[in-house]
PDB file of C-alpha atoms in Angstrom:
ATOM      1  CA  UNK A 136      77.654  29.766 114.271  1.00 57.00           C
ATOM      2  CA  UNK A 137      73.910  30.244 114.600  1.00 60.00           C
ATOM      3  CA  UNK A 138      71.367  27.663 113.611  1.00 63.00           C
ATOM      4  CA  UNK A 139      70.571  28.981 110.176  1.00 60.00           C
ATOM      5  CA  UNK A 140      74.174  29.037 109.032  1.00 54.00           C
ATOM      6  CA  UNK A 141      74.725  25.764 110.251  1.00 55.00           C
ATOM      7  CA  UNK A 142      71.913  24.542 108.409  1.00 59.00           C
ATOM      8  CA  UNK A 143      72.661  26.146 105.192  1.00 53.00           C
ATOM      9  CA  UNK A 144      76.483  24.403 105.669  1.00 51.00           C
ATOM     10  CA  UNK A 145      74.902  21.055 106.242  1.00 52.00           C
ATOM     11  CA  UNK A 146      72.310  21.202 103.342  1.00 56.00           C
ATOM     12  CA  UNK A 147      74.167  23.300 100.589  1.00 52.00           C
ATOM     13  CA  UNK A 148      77.725  22.135 101.169  1.00 52.00           C
ATOM     14  CA  UNK A 149      77.971  19.031 102.973  1.00 45.00           C
ATOM     15  CA  UNK A 150      75.031  17.253 101.155  1.00 48.00           C
ATOM     16  CA  UNK A 151      77.242  17.976  97.737  1.00 48.00           C
ATOM     17  CA  UNK A 152      80.168  16.591  99.337  1.00 46.00           C
ATOM     18  CA  UNK A 153      82.175  19.532  99.384  1.00 51.00           C
ATOM     19  CA  UNK A 154      85.764  19.332 100.110  1.00 45.00           C
ATOM     20  CA  UNK A 155      86.956  22.497  99.515  1.00 50.00           C
ATOM     21  CA  UNK A 156      86.967  23.604 103.111  1.00 48.00           C
ATOM     22  CA  UNK A 157      87.655  20.159 104.460  1.00 41.00           C
ATOM     23  CA  UNK A 158      91.062  19.510 103.841  1.00 42.00           C
ATOM     24  CA  UNK A 159      91.914  22.875 105.406  1.00 45.00           C
ATOM     25  CA  UNK A 160      89.795  22.078 108.395  1.00 42.00           C
ATOM     26  CA  UNK A 161      91.741  18.925 108.902  1.00 45.00           C
ATOM     27  CA  UNK A 162      94.975  20.749 107.752  1.00 48.00           C
ATOM     28  CA  UNK A 163      95.659  17.730 105.477  1.00 51.00           C
ATOM     29  CA  UNK A 164      97.079  17.885 101.912  1.00 56.00           C
ATOM     30  CA  UNK A 165      95.001  14.963 100.782  1.00 52.00           C
ATOM     31  CA  UNK A 166      95.186  15.557  97.015  1.00 51.00           C
ATOM     32  CA  UNK A 167      99.017  16.565  96.679  1.00 58.00           C
ATOM     33  CA  UNK A 168     100.262  13.403  96.064  1.00 60.00           C
ATOM     34  CA  UNK A 169      97.137  11.737  94.260  1.00 55.00           C
ATOM     35  CA  UNK A 170      97.803  11.259  90.480  1.00 63.00           C
ATOM     36  CA  UNK A 171      94.175  11.555  89.195  1.00 58.00           C
ATOM     37  CA  UNK A 172      92.812  12.259  85.886  1.00 69.00           C
ATOM     38  CA  UNK A 173      90.159  14.980  86.414  1.00 69.00           C
ATOM     39  CA  UNK A 174      88.139  17.400  84.335  1.00 71.00           C
ATOM     40  CA  UNK A 175      89.461  20.769  83.578  1.00 80.00           C
ATOM     41  CA  UNK A 176      89.331  23.333  86.275  1.00 80.00           C
ATOM     42  CA  UNK A 177      86.543  25.151  84.513  1.00 84.00           C
ATOM     43  CA  UNK A 178      84.423  21.895  83.830  1.00 85.00           C
ATOM     44  CA  UNK A 179      84.624  21.022  87.607  1.00 89.00           C
ATOM     45  CA  UNK A 180      83.296  24.345  88.683  1.00 88.00           C
ATOM     46  CA  UNK A 181      80.433  24.141  86.481  1.00 86.00           C
ATOM     47  CA  UNK A 182      80.023  20.478  87.705  1.00 88.00           C
ATOM     48  CA  UNK A 183      80.171  21.614  91.261  1.00 91.00           C
ATOM     49  CA  UNK A 184      77.703  24.557  90.706  1.00 90.00           C
ATOM     50  CA  UNK A 185      75.396  21.974  89.007  1.00 90.00           C
ATOM     51  CA  UNK A 186      75.731  19.700  92.097  1.00 93.00           C
ATOM     52  CA  UNK A 187      74.931  22.637  94.382  1.00 93.00           C
ATOM     53  CA  UNK A 188      72.027  23.588  92.199  1.00 92.00           C
ATOM     54  CA  UNK A 189      70.561  20.111  92.560  1.00 92.00           C
ATOM     55  CA  UNK A 190      71.093  19.847  96.226  1.00 94.00           C
ATOM     56  CA  UNK A 191      69.395  23.429  96.691  1.00 94.00           C
ATOM     57  CA  UNK A 192      66.479  22.045  94.564  1.00 92.00           C
ATOM     58  CA  UNK A 193      66.049  18.736  96.536  1.00 94.00           C
ATOM     59  CA  UNK A 194      66.653  20.073 100.177  1.00 96.00           C
ATOM     60  CA  UNK A 195      65.605  23.639 100.614  1.00 96.00           C
ATOM     61  CA  UNK A 196      62.249  25.212 100.802  1.00 96.00           C
ATOM     62  CA  UNK A 197      60.876  27.065  97.587  1.00 94.00           C
ATOM     63  CA  UNK A 198      61.147  30.310 100.064  1.00 96.00           C
ATOM     64  CA  UNK A 199      64.902  29.623 100.845  1.00 97.00           C
ATOM     65  CA  UNK A 200      65.719  28.572  97.264  1.00 96.00           C
ATOM     66  CA  UNK A 201      64.545  31.853  95.689  1.00 96.00           C
ATOM     67  CA  UNK A 202      66.341  33.907  98.469  1.00 96.00           C
ATOM     68  CA  UNK A 203      69.638  32.386  97.828  1.00 96.00           C
ATOM     69  CA  UNK A 204      69.557  31.855  94.284  1.00 96.00           C
ATOM     70  CA  UNK A 205      67.733  35.400  93.373  1.00 97.00           C
ATOM     71  CA  UNK A 206      70.521  37.309  95.577  1.00 96.00           C
ATOM     72  CA  UNK A 207      73.375  35.419  93.373  1.00 96.00           C
ATOM     73  CA  UNK A 208      71.823  37.411  90.316  1.00 96.00           C
ATOM     74  CA  UNK A 209      74.037  40.018  91.366  1.00 97.00           C
ATOM     75  CA  UNK A 210      77.026  38.063  89.455  1.00 95.00           C
ATOM     76  CA  UNK A 211      75.354  38.015  86.148  1.00 95.00           C
ATOM     77  CA  UNK A 212      74.200  41.588  86.460  1.00 97.00           C
ATOM     78  CA  UNK A 213      77.596  43.108  87.117  1.00 97.00           C
ATOM     79  CA  UNK A 214      79.037  40.835  84.606  1.00 95.00           C
ATOM     80  CA  UNK A 215      76.732  42.261  82.010  1.00 96.00           C
ATOM     81  CA  UNK A 216      77.789  45.584  83.025  1.00 97.00           C
ATOM     82  CA  UNK A 217      73.815  46.591  82.920  1.00 97.00           C
ATOM     83  CA  UNK A 218      74.293  50.129  84.867  1.00 97.00           C
ATOM     84  CA  UNK A 219      76.538  51.130  82.009  1.00 98.00           C
ATOM     85  CA  UNK A 220      75.267  49.245  79.282  1.00 97.00           C
ATOM     86  CA  UNK A 221      71.813  50.232  79.730  1.00 97.00           C
ATOM     87  CA  UNK A 222      72.164  53.702  81.016  1.00 98.00           C
ATOM     88  CA  UNK A 223      70.496  55.121  78.004  1.00 98.00           C
ATOM     89  CA  UNK A 224      67.470  53.523  78.607  1.00 98.00           C
ATOM     90  CA  UNK A 225      67.149  54.836  82.272  1.00 98.00           C
ATOM     91  CA  UNK A 226      63.850  56.485  82.837  1.00 98.00           C
ATOM     92  CA  UNK A 227      62.486  55.523  79.362  1.00 98.00           C
ATOM     93  CA  UNK A 228      60.578  52.094  79.771  1.00 97.00           C
ATOM     94  CA  UNK A 229      59.351  52.573  76.279  1.00 96.00           C
ATOM     95  CA  UNK A 230      62.666  52.826  74.665  1.00 98.00           C
ATOM     96  CA  UNK A 231      63.792  50.021  76.748  1.00 98.00           C
ATOM     97  CA  UNK A 232      61.137  47.405  75.522  1.00 98.00           C
ATOM     98  CA  UNK A 233      61.942  48.462  72.039  1.00 98.00           C
ATOM     99  CA  UNK A 234      65.423  47.741  72.613  1.00 98.00           C
ATOM    100  CA  UNK A 235      64.471  44.325  74.197  1.00 98.00           C
ATOM    101  CA  UNK A 236      62.128  43.492  71.253  1.00 98.00           C
ATOM    102  CA  UNK A 237      64.625  44.631  68.612  1.00 98.00           C
ATOM    103  CA  UNK A 238      67.865  43.463  69.862  1.00 97.00           C
ATOM    104  CA  UNK A 239      67.015  40.537  72.255  1.00 97.00           C
ATOM    105  CA  UNK A 240      64.035  39.341  70.293  1.00 98.00           C
ATOM    106  CA  UNK A 241      61.946  39.439  73.518  1.00 98.00           C
ATOM    107  CA  UNK A 242      58.199  39.670  73.359  1.00 98.00           C
ATOM    108  CA  UNK A 243      56.828  42.543  75.778  1.00 98.00           C
ATOM    109  CA  UNK A 244      53.419  43.177  76.671  1.00 97.00           C
ATOM    110  CA  UNK A 245      51.391  45.430  79.427  1.00 96.00           C
ATOM    111  CA  UNK A 246      48.550  43.812  81.104  1.00 96.00           C
ATOM    112  CA  UNK A 247      45.484  45.916  80.872  1.00 92.00           C
ATOM    113  CA  UNK A 248      46.300  47.413  84.481  1.00 92.00           C
ATOM    114  CA  UNK A 249      49.164  49.151  82.831  1.00 92.00           C
ATOM    115  CA  UNK A 250      51.133  48.126  85.766  1.00 96.00           C
ATOM    116  CA  UNK A 251      52.088  44.736  85.096  1.00 97.00           C
ATOM    117  CA  UNK A 252      54.626  43.528  82.115  1.00 98.00           C
ATOM    118  CA  UNK A 253      54.543  40.401  80.512  1.00 98.00           C
ATOM    119  CA  UNK A 254      58.283  39.410  79.043  1.00 98.00           C
ATOM    120  CA  UNK A 255      58.894  36.475  77.124  1.00 98.00           C
ATOM    121  CA  UNK A 256      62.287  35.875  76.115  1.00 97.00           C
ATOM    122  CA  UNK A 257      61.052  34.043  72.961  1.00 97.00           C
ATOM    123  CA  UNK A 258      63.628  31.537  72.940  1.00 96.00           C
ATOM    124  CA  UNK A 259      63.408  27.681  73.214  1.00 93.00           C
ATOM    125  CA  UNK A 260      66.736  27.277  75.149  1.00 91.00           C
ATOM    126  CA  UNK A 261      67.755  28.669  78.591  1.00 91.00           C
ATOM    127  CA  UNK A 262      69.972  31.588  77.985  1.00 91.00           C
ATOM    128  CA  UNK A 263      71.652  31.435  81.386  1.00 90.00           C
ATOM    129  CA  UNK A 264      75.545  31.260  80.797  1.00 87.00           C
ATOM    130  CA  UNK A 265      75.912  28.682  83.684  1.00 86.00           C
ATOM    131  CA  UNK A 266      73.392  26.006  82.133  1.00 87.00           C
ATOM    132  CA  UNK A 267      73.807  26.513  78.478  1.00 79.00           C
ATOM    133  CA  UNK A 268      75.366  23.203  78.117  1.00 77.00           C
ATOM    134  CA  UNK A 269      72.910  21.548  80.223  1.00 83.00           C
ATOM    135  CA  UNK A 270      70.272  20.462  77.663  1.00 78.00           C
ATOM    136  CA  UNK A 271      67.899  17.778  78.846  1.00 82.00           C
ATOM    137  CA  UNK A 272      68.699  18.122  82.634  1.00 86.00           C
ATOM    138  CA  UNK A 273      66.495  20.617  84.430  1.00 89.00           C
ATOM    139  CA  UNK A 274      67.486  22.804  87.176  1.00 92.00           C
ATOM    140  CA  UNK A 275      64.570  24.942  88.456  1.00 93.00           C
ATOM    141  CA  UNK A 276      66.203  26.792  91.012  1.00 94.00           C
ATOM    142  CA  UNK A 277      68.179  28.560  88.761  1.00 94.00           C
ATOM    143  CA  UNK A 278      65.448  30.466  87.528  1.00 95.00           C
ATOM    144  CA  UNK A 279      65.268  32.359  90.690  1.00 97.00           C
ATOM    145  CA  UNK A 280      68.357  34.024  89.213  1.00 96.00           C
ATOM    146  CA  UNK A 281      66.958  35.164  86.177  1.00 96.00           C
ATOM    147  CA  UNK A 282      63.991  36.514  88.451  1.00 97.00           C
ATOM    148  CA  UNK A 283      66.504  38.551  90.336  1.00 97.00           C
ATOM    149  CA  UNK A 284      68.176  39.662  87.116  1.00 97.00           C
ATOM    150  CA  UNK A 285      64.998  40.976  85.693  1.00 97.00           C
ATOM    151  CA  UNK A 286      63.853  42.488  88.800  1.00 97.00           C
ATOM    152  CA  UNK A 287      67.452  44.374  89.020  1.00 98.00           C
ATOM    153  CA  UNK A 288      67.477  45.355  85.363  1.00 98.00           C
ATOM    154  CA  UNK A 289      63.871  46.723  85.665  1.00 98.00           C
ATOM    155  CA  UNK A 290      64.477  48.426  88.770  1.00 98.00           C
ATOM    156  CA  UNK A 291      67.630  50.040  87.504  1.00 98.00           C
ATOM    157  CA  UNK A 292      65.548  51.516  84.263  1.00 98.00           C
ATOM    158  CA  UNK A 293      62.875  52.550  86.244  1.00 98.00           C
ATOM    159  CA  UNK A 294      64.394  54.299  89.106  1.00 98.00           C
ATOM    160  CA  UNK A 295      62.652  52.492  91.817  1.00 98.00           C
ATOM    161  CA  UNK A 296      62.198  48.915  92.943  1.00 98.00           C
ATOM    162  CA  UNK A 297      59.853  46.462  91.039  1.00 98.00           C
ATOM    163  CA  UNK A 298      59.025  42.777  91.671  1.00 98.00           C
ATOM    164  CA  UNK A 299      59.758  40.051  89.120  1.00 98.00           C
ATOM    165  CA  UNK A 300      58.253  36.546  89.004  1.00 97.00           C
ATOM    166  CA  UNK A 301      59.169  33.639  86.638  1.00 97.00           C
ATOM    167  CA  UNK A 302      55.704  32.493  85.254  1.00 97.00           C
ATOM    168  CA  UNK A 303      57.492  29.827  82.891  1.00 97.00           C
ATOM    169  CA  UNK A 304      60.844  28.536  82.014  1.00 95.00           C
ATOM    170  CA  UNK A 305      62.817  25.949  80.159  1.00 94.00           C
ATOM    171  CA  UNK A 306      64.139  24.669  83.349  1.00 93.00           C
ATOM    172  CA  UNK A 307      60.605  24.458  84.682  1.00 94.00           C
ATOM    173  CA  UNK A 308      59.149  22.336  81.853  1.00 93.00           C
ATOM    174  CA  UNK A 309      57.854  25.216  79.998  1.00 95.00           C
ATOM    175  CA  UNK A 310      58.451  26.031  76.443  1.00 95.00           C
ATOM    176  CA  UNK A 311      59.807  29.629  76.713  1.00 96.00           C
ATOM    177  CA  UNK A 312      60.944  31.781  79.988  1.00 97.00           C
ATOM    178  CA  UNK A 313      58.334  34.249  80.579  1.00 98.00           C
ATOM    179  CA  UNK A 314      58.469  36.852  83.386  1.00 97.00           C
ATOM    180  CA  UNK A 315      55.741  38.921  85.191  1.00 98.00           C
ATOM    181  CA  UNK A 316      57.437  42.391  86.139  1.00 98.00           C
ATOM    182  CA  UNK A 317      55.036  44.268  88.575  1.00 97.00           C
ATOM    183  CA  UNK A 318      56.063  48.253  88.000  1.00 95.00           C
TER     184      UNK A 318
END
């Protein structure tokens, strides 16, 4: 295992007390005869993800957090079936913006250069499906997933790679989630 993978496992997995692979490594069945009341599997998965996010926020540089979490945006992009559901807007940014404003309630404005789009989700809660039940807790690294999602979605619509950056977000202490899209 190279140093970068070893470092990731140490920081992201072991730092959150990950036991999913340890029992396999030891070839032990440590949970077989253990009678323990535990959270339902779905809640345990959410708790596990939140622990990983907390660990990523505490132990990785901003560049490392951005790279890891932004790449995970493919999961929500595919879950939302963006390329099928948004196909009617492909190549027509004005029509797509109109959809975002009308159906999603977003506020979209071009800056004076015409190549920068400021997107305001216009909601006072985080819309991330993984974080919907975390009111009062902040997971700022997760905003890189939204950044990646916006980047993927606008790149698909425009037919070329764009860059998205989170300007403000609920999980970073802001009142709204706002993105800057460089077209």
